């Protein structure tokens, strides 16, 4: 999403944008509106659209009004809007389509605006705002640009499609609620109609309006609350009159405004971080405001009551939008005020878990126990820890206990006692052979759910026929001048981090289901400074692929190996980038003295047939249903290219009566953001297979 600075390329690629911007400036200069108020000129009634203009027979005004702005500063603003907004839309859609949707959307929204103004002024005679609009005339190119941008937003992938739509919606909503001009009504109609047109006729790679990842939900909620804060500040400084009455804050003091602004900014920041308490505060505030809005709107529409609190009323409508974001996306805000743990280690429990991992070592999945969303059970002396998550009344212990070998049996028993004393169903997920044997000694059942794919490094050489695919990928990378950089992601430039996020969120956006969690990390987890990230980069600095590697500690604190976590590639980039990055990472880690890399076990996928165990069938059905969306089994097959050895990964449970709840808990752990409808479709897809 960038523009070529060459004027020749700009003329070739963006002719409509340049002509439109030039026409606006020329008309402004010729008419004198470039340095004065257009509405004061005698010719204004001949070019401005509105209900009076059509009554007077000026049928050309929906088109002529687009080339005149109300005043000098609006010319400056909208020349920039045309260059940025229309320029981007023309680049996305092509010149012909950009003209059709821009001009078409502008004319349709103009005519529909006039029709609605006539209807509301006739039906609600006491509505002062509607009466004012019935006599108003307006000019401006805003609806044309809004129409084009709304349609063009359907052509791009996540996360940019949502970001563009949020920005567009925020501008339109604030203008309508807190200024309420005839032009702002036109913008609302243009955005609403053309978003539908774009989604219906122009969307190709993605469909729908909802956010696809936890991060998108959090950023959307944060942005919505910031819009509320910004709108309150704007109308405090520049009061006007909107559809709900005057936006003058009345006797509100500067201090009251600043306190409200600070509270909103604090809530927005904590929503961005996924904090549960911020979600509750926002939902409670939003609910109270929406109730007040509904009552007040009823009084305005059906009685003679006049409002003076349009700032409050407009804000509460925006809070309604916030609720529409936060309530369906509640699973994105699961980060507690403090990480829950049993036992009382000093300081941050996550830091203590990391200390134990360095002291006692861990398995290939142990670093996942440091991720957000986990809870911890420590022994009284703080020398053992079991990591778990709670879903639908089930405690899912993640990976093996972190402790000295002789303490493992006690740690297992402590977790089982915790679950049973709380009336919850205990379950061990993704454990190794030793922990599996300990729980089966207690009469539990244990089934294999995945295979950890291990590549030993000391004797690794990419020789012979089994490594042909890997050698081919590395040779192609050399020919295309693609190189691998092993980095710590938070230390990279903003441009690199932005590319990594875009590649990851584009990948998630293709799936039709939300971002997965539990044993599958995201870019957020890759931002940990202990995590290494492999980037495939071309000479221009474009990132073609991303791998993240989690450390696997040996007792004493040395890194024995690395576990592959996120694996993303740019859709239009270097083809065999994943094979190249894995092989290059293996070489780099071998040179550092690491003993192995784990390509990790693809969840719910393994070699061979399922056993007859009922849980095998449940997990097999879940893996089968998820396969079209996430390709776990295809991924498992892909990893065979690296000739790994396999180590079994188990799930352990008490008895068959726990299976229904465990199946739901595992589904919710991997898909914490999925709606009920998405889970039903997922279940149906599994049955069809």
PDB file of C-alpha atoms in Angstrom, residues 168-397:
ATOM      1  CA  UNK A 168     -13.830   5.550   6.937  1.00  0.00           C
ATOM      2  CA  UNK A 169     -16.622   4.747   9.384  1.00  0.00           C
ATOM      3  CA  UNK A 170     -15.082   6.869  12.138  1.00  0.00           C
ATOM      4  CA  UNK A 171     -14.817   9.950   9.913  1.00  0.00           C
ATOM      5  CA  UNK A 172     -18.342   9.565   8.562  1.00  0.00           C
ATOM      6  CA  UNK A 173     -19.897   8.849  11.975  1.00  0.00           C
ATOM      7  CA  UNK A 174     -18.276  11.807  13.714  1.00  0.00           C
ATOM      8  CA  UNK A 175     -19.217  14.177  10.880  1.00  0.00           C
ATOM      9  CA  UNK A 176     -22.829  13.008  10.915  1.00  0.00           C
ATOM     10  CA  UNK A 177     -23.438  12.815  14.662  1.00  0.00           C
ATOM     11  CA  UNK A 178     -21.648  15.971  15.680  1.00  0.00           C
ATOM     12  CA  UNK A 179     -21.982  18.255  12.648  1.00  0.00           C
ATOM     13  CA  UNK A 180     -25.093  16.896  10.947  1.00  0.00           C
ATOM     14  CA  UNK A 181     -24.765  18.827   7.680  1.00  0.00           C
ATOM     15  CA  UNK A 182     -26.527  17.820   4.485  1.00  0.00           C
ATOM     16  CA  UNK A 183     -23.169  16.680   3.089  1.00  0.00           C
ATOM     17  CA  UNK A 184     -22.534  14.440   6.109  1.00  0.00           C
ATOM     18  CA  UNK A 185     -25.871  12.673   5.528  1.00  0.00           C
ATOM     19  CA  UNK A 186     -24.729  12.069   1.970  1.00  0.00           C
ATOM     20  CA  UNK A 187     -21.452  10.587   3.245  1.00  0.00           C
ATOM     21  CA  UNK A 188     -23.294   8.167   5.532  1.00  0.00           C
ATOM     22  CA  UNK A 189     -25.499   6.938   2.696  1.00  0.00           C
ATOM     23  CA  UNK A 190     -22.561   6.698   0.288  1.00  0.00           C
ATOM     24  CA  UNK A 191     -20.523   4.639   2.765  1.00  0.00           C
ATOM     25  CA  UNK A 192     -23.422   2.333   3.653  1.00  0.00           C
ATOM     26  CA  UNK A 193     -24.535   1.646   0.082  1.00  0.00           C
ATOM     27  CA  UNK A 194     -21.095   1.322  -1.452  1.00  0.00           C
ATOM     28  CA  UNK A 195     -19.723  -0.944   1.286  1.00  0.00           C
ATOM     29  CA  UNK A 196     -22.503  -3.350   0.347  1.00  0.00           C
ATOM     30  CA  UNK A 197     -21.801  -2.905  -3.381  1.00  0.00           C
ATOM     31  CA  UNK A 198     -18.100  -3.535  -2.857  1.00  0.00           C
ATOM     32  CA  UNK A 199     -18.675  -6.636  -0.765  1.00  0.00           C
ATOM     33  CA  UNK A 200     -21.241  -7.994  -3.220  1.00  0.00           C
ATOM     34  CA  UNK A 201     -19.493  -7.362  -6.516  1.00  0.00           C
ATOM     35  CA  UNK A 202     -15.804  -6.626  -5.874  1.00  0.00           C
ATOM     36  CA  UNK A 203     -14.662  -8.872  -2.987  1.00  0.00           C
ATOM     37  CA  UNK A 204     -12.508 -11.759  -4.193  1.00  0.00           C
ATOM     38  CA  UNK A 205     -10.114 -13.074  -1.554  1.00  0.00           C
ATOM     39  CA  UNK A 206     -12.173 -12.315   1.565  1.00  0.00           C
ATOM     40  CA  UNK A 207     -15.780 -11.692   2.416  1.00  0.00           C
ATOM     41  CA  UNK A 208     -17.529 -10.197   5.408  1.00  0.00           C
ATOM     42  CA  UNK A 209     -17.165  -7.216   7.679  1.00  0.00           C
ATOM     43  CA  UNK A 210     -16.057  -8.780  10.959  1.00  0.00           C
ATOM     44  CA  UNK A 211     -12.503  -8.848  12.375  1.00  0.00           C
ATOM     45  CA  UNK A 212     -10.606 -12.138  11.897  1.00  0.00           C
ATOM     46  CA  UNK A 213      -8.093 -12.206  14.753  1.00  0.00           C
ATOM     47  CA  UNK A 214      -7.939 -11.411  18.460  1.00  0.00           C
ATOM     48  CA  UNK A 215      -5.600  -8.542  17.687  1.00  0.00           C
ATOM     49  CA  UNK A 216      -8.042  -7.101  15.137  1.00  0.00           C
ATOM     50  CA  UNK A 217     -10.910  -7.266  17.640  1.00  0.00           C
ATOM     51  CA  UNK A 218      -8.786  -5.549  20.270  1.00  0.00           C
ATOM     52  CA  UNK A 219      -7.590  -2.861  17.880  1.00  0.00           C
ATOM     53  CA  UNK A 220     -11.139  -2.296  16.637  1.00  0.00           C
ATOM     54  CA  UNK A 221     -12.460  -1.884  20.180  1.00  0.00           C
ATOM     55  CA  UNK A 222      -9.564   0.428  21.019  1.00  0.00           C
ATOM     56  CA  UNK A 223     -10.155   2.508  17.895  1.00  0.00           C
ATOM     57  CA  UNK A 224     -13.889   2.836  18.601  1.00  0.00           C
ATOM     58  CA  UNK A 225     -13.298   4.166  22.123  1.00  0.00           C
ATOM     59  CA  UNK A 226     -10.626   6.555  20.813  1.00  0.00           C
ATOM     60  CA  UNK A 227     -13.152   7.852  18.272  1.00  0.00           C
ATOM     61  CA  UNK A 228     -15.484   8.639  21.170  1.00  0.00           C
ATOM     62  CA  UNK A 229     -12.688  10.480  22.969  1.00  0.00           C
ATOM     63  CA  UNK A 230     -11.711  12.374  19.830  1.00  0.00           C
ATOM     64  CA  UNK A 231     -15.320  13.296  19.021  1.00  0.00           C
ATOM     65  CA  UNK A 232     -15.879  14.725  22.502  1.00  0.00           C
ATOM     66  CA  UNK A 233     -12.728  16.808  22.192  1.00  0.00           C
ATOM     67  CA  UNK A 234     -13.668  17.979  18.701  1.00  0.00           C
ATOM     68  CA  UNK A 235     -17.148  19.184  19.596  1.00  0.00           C
ATOM     69  CA  UNK A 236     -15.852  20.812  22.767  1.00  0.00           C
ATOM     70  CA  UNK A 237     -13.493  22.915  20.665  1.00  0.00           C
ATOM     71  CA  UNK A 238     -15.779  23.336  17.613  1.00  0.00           C
ATOM     72  CA  UNK A 239     -19.437  23.042  18.676  1.00  0.00           C
ATOM     73  CA  UNK A 240     -22.075  22.706  15.980  1.00  0.00           C
ATOM     74  CA  UNK A 241     -25.543  21.240  15.501  1.00  0.00           C
ATOM     75  CA  UNK A 242     -26.236  17.600  14.715  1.00  0.00           C
ATOM     76  CA  UNK A 243     -29.325  15.436  14.225  1.00  0.00           C
ATOM     77  CA  UNK A 244     -29.688  15.136  17.998  1.00  0.00           C
ATOM     78  CA  UNK A 245     -29.515  18.847  18.693  1.00  0.00           C
ATOM     79  CA  UNK A 246     -26.761  21.380  19.463  1.00  0.00           C
ATOM     80  CA  UNK A 247     -23.374  19.836  20.190  1.00  0.00           C
ATOM     81  CA  UNK A 248     -22.322  22.631  22.500  1.00  0.00           C
ATOM     82  CA  UNK A 249     -21.141  21.002  25.724  1.00  0.00           C
ATOM     83  CA  UNK A 250     -22.926  23.708  27.697  1.00  0.00           C
ATOM     84  CA  UNK A 251     -21.399  24.359  31.079  1.00  0.00           C
ATOM     85  CA  UNK A 252     -18.934  21.465  30.887  1.00  0.00           C
ATOM     86  CA  UNK A 253     -15.584  22.652  32.184  1.00  0.00           C
ATOM     87  CA  UNK A 254     -12.231  22.037  30.588  1.00  0.00           C
ATOM     88  CA  UNK A 255     -11.294  19.858  33.548  1.00  0.00           C
ATOM     89  CA  UNK A 256     -14.389  17.655  33.190  1.00  0.00           C
ATOM     90  CA  UNK A 257     -13.685  17.249  29.492  1.00  0.00           C
ATOM     91  CA  UNK A 258     -10.035  16.349  30.124  1.00  0.00           C
ATOM     92  CA  UNK A 259     -10.966  13.826  32.836  1.00  0.00           C
ATOM     93  CA  UNK A 260     -13.451  12.132  30.507  1.00  0.00           C
ATOM     94  CA  UNK A 261     -10.860  12.153  27.730  1.00  0.00           C
ATOM     95  CA  UNK A 262      -8.228  10.551  29.997  1.00  0.00           C
ATOM     96  CA  UNK A 263     -10.666   7.830  31.111  1.00  0.00           C
ATOM     97  CA  UNK A 264     -11.563   6.953  27.528  1.00  0.00           C
ATOM     98  CA  UNK A 265      -7.903   6.839  26.484  1.00  0.00           C
ATOM     99  CA  UNK A 266      -7.088   4.577  29.450  1.00  0.00           C
ATOM    100  CA  UNK A 267      -9.932   2.185  28.581  1.00  0.00           C
ATOM    101  CA  UNK A 268      -8.875   2.182  24.916  1.00  0.00           C
ATOM    102  CA  UNK A 269      -5.258   1.355  25.792  1.00  0.00           C
ATOM    103  CA  UNK A 270      -6.294  -1.527  28.026  1.00  0.00           C
ATOM    104  CA  UNK A 271      -8.671  -2.875  25.375  1.00  0.00           C
ATOM    105  CA  UNK A 272      -5.730  -2.878  22.984  1.00  0.00           C
ATOM    106  CA  UNK A 273      -3.903  -5.063  25.490  1.00  0.00           C
ATOM    107  CA  UNK A 274      -6.889  -7.421  25.756  1.00  0.00           C
ATOM    108  CA  UNK A 275      -7.550  -6.717  29.455  1.00  0.00           C
ATOM    109  CA  UNK A 276     -10.693  -8.320  30.832  1.00  0.00           C
ATOM    110  CA  UNK A 277     -11.428  -5.498  33.292  1.00  0.00           C
ATOM    111  CA  UNK A 278     -11.381  -2.906  30.486  1.00  0.00           C
ATOM    112  CA  UNK A 279     -13.884  -5.008  28.535  1.00  0.00           C
ATOM    113  CA  UNK A 280     -16.247  -5.067  31.506  1.00  0.00           C
ATOM    114  CA  UNK A 281     -15.925  -1.329  32.120  1.00  0.00           C
ATOM    115  CA  UNK A 282     -16.530  -0.527  28.450  1.00  0.00           C
ATOM    116  CA  UNK A 283     -19.537  -2.856  28.220  1.00  0.00           C
ATOM    117  CA  UNK A 284     -21.133  -1.421  31.375  1.00  0.00           C
ATOM    118  CA  UNK A 285     -20.594   2.186  30.246  1.00  0.00           C
ATOM    119  CA  UNK A 286     -21.817   1.381  26.760  1.00  0.00           C
ATOM    120  CA  UNK A 287     -24.928  -0.397  27.999  1.00  0.00           C
ATOM    121  CA  UNK A 288     -25.912   2.493  30.255  1.00  0.00           C
ATOM    122  CA  UNK A 289     -25.386   4.990  27.467  1.00  0.00           C
ATOM    123  CA  UNK A 290     -27.341   2.971  24.907  1.00  0.00           C
ATOM    124  CA  UNK A 291     -30.328   2.714  27.262  1.00  0.00           C
ATOM    125  CA  UNK A 292     -30.251   6.487  27.723  1.00  0.00           C
ATOM    126  CA  UNK A 293     -29.981   7.012  23.962  1.00  0.00           C
ATOM    127  CA  UNK A 294     -32.987   4.832  23.144  1.00  0.00           C
ATOM    128  CA  UNK A 295     -35.165   6.687  25.644  1.00  0.00           C
ATOM    129  CA  UNK A 296     -33.989  10.107  24.475  1.00  0.00           C
ATOM    130  CA  UNK A 297     -34.399   9.330  20.774  1.00  0.00           C
ATOM    131  CA  UNK A 298     -37.954   8.187  21.424  1.00  0.00           C
ATOM    132  CA  UNK A 299     -38.690  11.506  23.143  1.00  0.00           C
ATOM    133  CA  UNK A 300     -37.100  13.502  20.312  1.00  0.00           C
ATOM    134  CA  UNK A 301     -38.933  11.620  17.566  1.00  0.00           C
ATOM    135  CA  UNK A 302     -42.419  11.374  19.076  1.00  0.00           C
ATOM    136  CA  UNK A 303     -42.769  14.321  21.468  1.00  0.00           C
ATOM    137  CA  UNK A 304     -42.012  18.043  21.553  1.00  0.00           C
ATOM    138  CA  UNK A 305     -38.968  17.568  23.760  1.00  0.00           C
ATOM    139  CA  UNK A 306     -35.904  19.476  22.524  1.00  0.00           C
ATOM    140  CA  UNK A 307     -32.462  18.135  23.350  1.00  0.00           C
ATOM    141  CA  UNK A 308     -29.403  20.101  24.261  1.00  0.00           C
ATOM    142  CA  UNK A 309     -27.196  17.137  24.945  1.00  0.00           C
ATOM    143  CA  UNK A 310     -26.216  16.005  21.480  1.00  0.00           C
ATOM    144  CA  UNK A 311     -22.660  15.436  22.673  1.00  0.00           C
ATOM    145  CA  UNK A 312     -23.961  12.860  25.139  1.00  0.00           C
ATOM    146  CA  UNK A 313     -26.497  11.379  22.728  1.00  0.00           C
ATOM    147  CA  UNK A 314     -24.102  11.168  19.816  1.00  0.00           C
ATOM    148  CA  UNK A 315     -21.496   9.611  22.052  1.00  0.00           C
ATOM    149  CA  UNK A 316     -23.944   6.978  23.238  1.00  0.00           C
ATOM    150  CA  UNK A 317     -24.692   5.987  19.661  1.00  0.00           C
ATOM    151  CA  UNK A 318     -20.965   5.443  19.223  1.00  0.00           C
ATOM    152  CA  UNK A 319     -21.012   3.404  22.432  1.00  0.00           C
ATOM    153  CA  UNK A 320     -23.650   1.248  20.754  1.00  0.00           C
ATOM    154  CA  UNK A 321     -21.125   0.552  18.020  1.00  0.00           C
ATOM    155  CA  UNK A 322     -18.528  -0.283  20.673  1.00  0.00           C
ATOM    156  CA  UNK A 323     -20.929  -2.841  22.186  1.00  0.00           C
ATOM    157  CA  UNK A 324     -21.476  -4.370  18.745  1.00  0.00           C
ATOM    158  CA  UNK A 325     -17.725  -4.915  18.614  1.00  0.00           C
ATOM    159  CA  UNK A 326     -16.998  -5.975  22.179  1.00  0.00           C
ATOM    160  CA  UNK A 327     -19.868  -8.342  22.952  1.00  0.00           C
ATOM    161  CA  UNK A 328     -19.342 -10.742  20.003  1.00  0.00           C
ATOM    162  CA  UNK A 329     -15.566 -10.351  20.412  1.00  0.00           C
ATOM    163  CA  UNK A 330     -15.500 -10.961  24.175  1.00  0.00           C
ATOM    164  CA  UNK A 331     -13.048 -13.868  23.856  1.00  0.00           C
ATOM    165  CA  UNK A 332     -10.387 -11.467  22.598  1.00  0.00           C
ATOM    166  CA  UNK A 333     -10.347  -9.799  26.017  1.00  0.00           C
ATOM    167  CA  UNK A 334      -9.314 -12.638  28.282  1.00  0.00           C
ATOM    168  CA  UNK A 335      -6.132 -11.179  29.759  1.00  0.00           C
ATOM    169  CA  UNK A 336      -6.719 -10.942  33.528  1.00  0.00           C
ATOM    170  CA  UNK A 337      -5.636  -8.041  35.733  1.00  0.00           C
ATOM    171  CA  UNK A 338      -3.007 -10.393  37.066  1.00  0.00           C
ATOM    172  CA  UNK A 339      -2.003 -13.831  35.850  1.00  0.00           C
ATOM    173  CA  UNK A 340      -3.845 -16.323  38.015  1.00  0.00           C
ATOM    174  CA  UNK A 341      -1.702 -18.755  39.940  1.00  0.00           C
ATOM    175  CA  UNK A 342      -1.992 -21.090  42.891  1.00  0.00           C
ATOM    176  CA  UNK A 343       0.887 -20.909  45.313  1.00  0.00           C
ATOM    177  CA  UNK A 344       2.651 -17.648  46.025  1.00  0.00           C
ATOM    178  CA  UNK A 345       5.953 -17.093  44.237  1.00  0.00           C
ATOM    179  CA  UNK A 346       7.391 -13.635  44.648  1.00  0.00           C
ATOM    180  CA  UNK A 347       6.982 -11.314  41.682  1.00  0.00           C
ATOM    181  CA  UNK A 348       5.470 -12.043  38.272  1.00  0.00           C
ATOM    182  CA  UNK A 349       4.477 -15.746  38.000  1.00  0.00           C
ATOM    183  CA  UNK A 350       5.469 -15.811  34.317  1.00  0.00           C
ATOM    184  CA  UNK A 351       8.978 -14.666  35.220  1.00  0.00           C
ATOM    185  CA  UNK A 352       9.108 -17.441  37.807  1.00  0.00           C
ATOM    186  CA  UNK A 353       8.052 -20.009  35.201  1.00  0.00           C
ATOM    187  CA  UNK A 354      10.892 -18.840  32.970  1.00  0.00           C
ATOM    188  CA  UNK A 355      13.348 -19.225  35.836  1.00  0.00           C
ATOM    189  CA  UNK A 356      12.164 -22.793  36.426  1.00  0.00           C
ATOM    190  CA  UNK A 357      12.528 -23.595  32.726  1.00  0.00           C
ATOM    191  CA  UNK A 358      16.137 -22.437  32.779  1.00  0.00           C
ATOM    192  CA  UNK A 359      16.855 -24.328  35.976  1.00  0.00           C
ATOM    193  CA  UNK A 360      15.197 -27.653  35.172  1.00  0.00           C
ATOM    194  CA  UNK A 361      14.846 -27.536  31.400  1.00  0.00           C
ATOM    195  CA  UNK A 362      11.700 -28.343  29.481  1.00  0.00           C
ATOM    196  CA  UNK A 363      10.234 -30.051  26.456  1.00  0.00           C
ATOM    197  CA  UNK A 364       9.687 -28.726  22.988  1.00  0.00           C
ATOM    198  CA  UNK A 365       6.351 -27.191  23.997  1.00  0.00           C
ATOM    199  CA  UNK A 366       7.355 -25.844  27.399  1.00  0.00           C
ATOM    200  CA  UNK A 367       7.941 -22.242  26.296  1.00  0.00           C
ATOM    201  CA  UNK A 368       4.241 -22.069  25.371  1.00  0.00           C
ATOM    202  CA  UNK A 369       3.509 -22.128  29.101  1.00  0.00           C
ATOM    203  CA  UNK A 370       4.792 -18.538  29.310  1.00  0.00           C
ATOM    204  CA  UNK A 371       2.161 -17.206  26.889  1.00  0.00           C
ATOM    205  CA  UNK A 372      -0.754 -14.946  27.926  1.00  0.00           C
ATOM    206  CA  UNK A 373      -4.009 -16.620  28.859  1.00  0.00           C
ATOM    207  CA  UNK A 374      -2.441 -19.349  31.001  1.00  0.00           C
ATOM    208  CA  UNK A 375      -2.915 -19.972  34.730  1.00  0.00           C
ATOM    209  CA  UNK A 376      -0.361 -21.560  37.043  1.00  0.00           C
ATOM    210  CA  UNK A 377      -0.277 -24.056  39.895  1.00  0.00           C
ATOM    211  CA  UNK A 378       2.919 -23.739  41.939  1.00  0.00           C
ATOM    212  CA  UNK A 379       3.916 -25.990  44.788  1.00  0.00           C
ATOM    213  CA  UNK A 380       4.280 -24.335  48.187  1.00  0.00           C
ATOM    214  CA  UNK A 381       8.038 -24.023  47.810  1.00  0.00           C
ATOM    215  CA  UNK A 382       7.680 -22.615  44.293  1.00  0.00           C
ATOM    216  CA  UNK A 383       9.977 -25.268  42.777  1.00  0.00           C
ATOM    217  CA  UNK A 384       7.343 -26.929  40.539  1.00  0.00           C
ATOM    218  CA  UNK A 385       4.670 -25.516  38.262  1.00  0.00           C
ATOM    219  CA  UNK A 386       1.816 -26.883  36.179  1.00  0.00           C
ATOM    220  CA  UNK A 387       0.375 -24.583  33.512  1.00  0.00           C
ATOM    221  CA  UNK A 388      -3.301 -24.840  32.647  1.00  0.00           C
ATOM    222  CA  UNK A 389      -6.261 -23.163  31.003  1.00  0.00           C
ATOM    223  CA  UNK A 390      -9.891 -23.309  32.046  1.00  0.00           C
ATOM    224  CA  UNK A 391     -12.656 -23.838  29.490  1.00  0.00           C
ATOM    225  CA  UNK A 392     -16.266 -25.015  29.952  1.00  0.00           C
ATOM    226  CA  UNK A 393     -15.575 -26.433  33.401  1.00  0.00           C
ATOM    227  CA  UNK A 394     -12.412 -28.257  32.345  1.00  0.00           C
ATOM    228  CA  UNK A 395      -8.846 -27.575  33.459  1.00  0.00           C
ATOM    229  CA  UNK A 396      -6.536 -28.330  30.523  1.00  0.00           C
ATOM    230  CA  UNK A 397      -2.968 -28.784  31.748  1.00  0.00           C
TER     231      UNK A 397
END
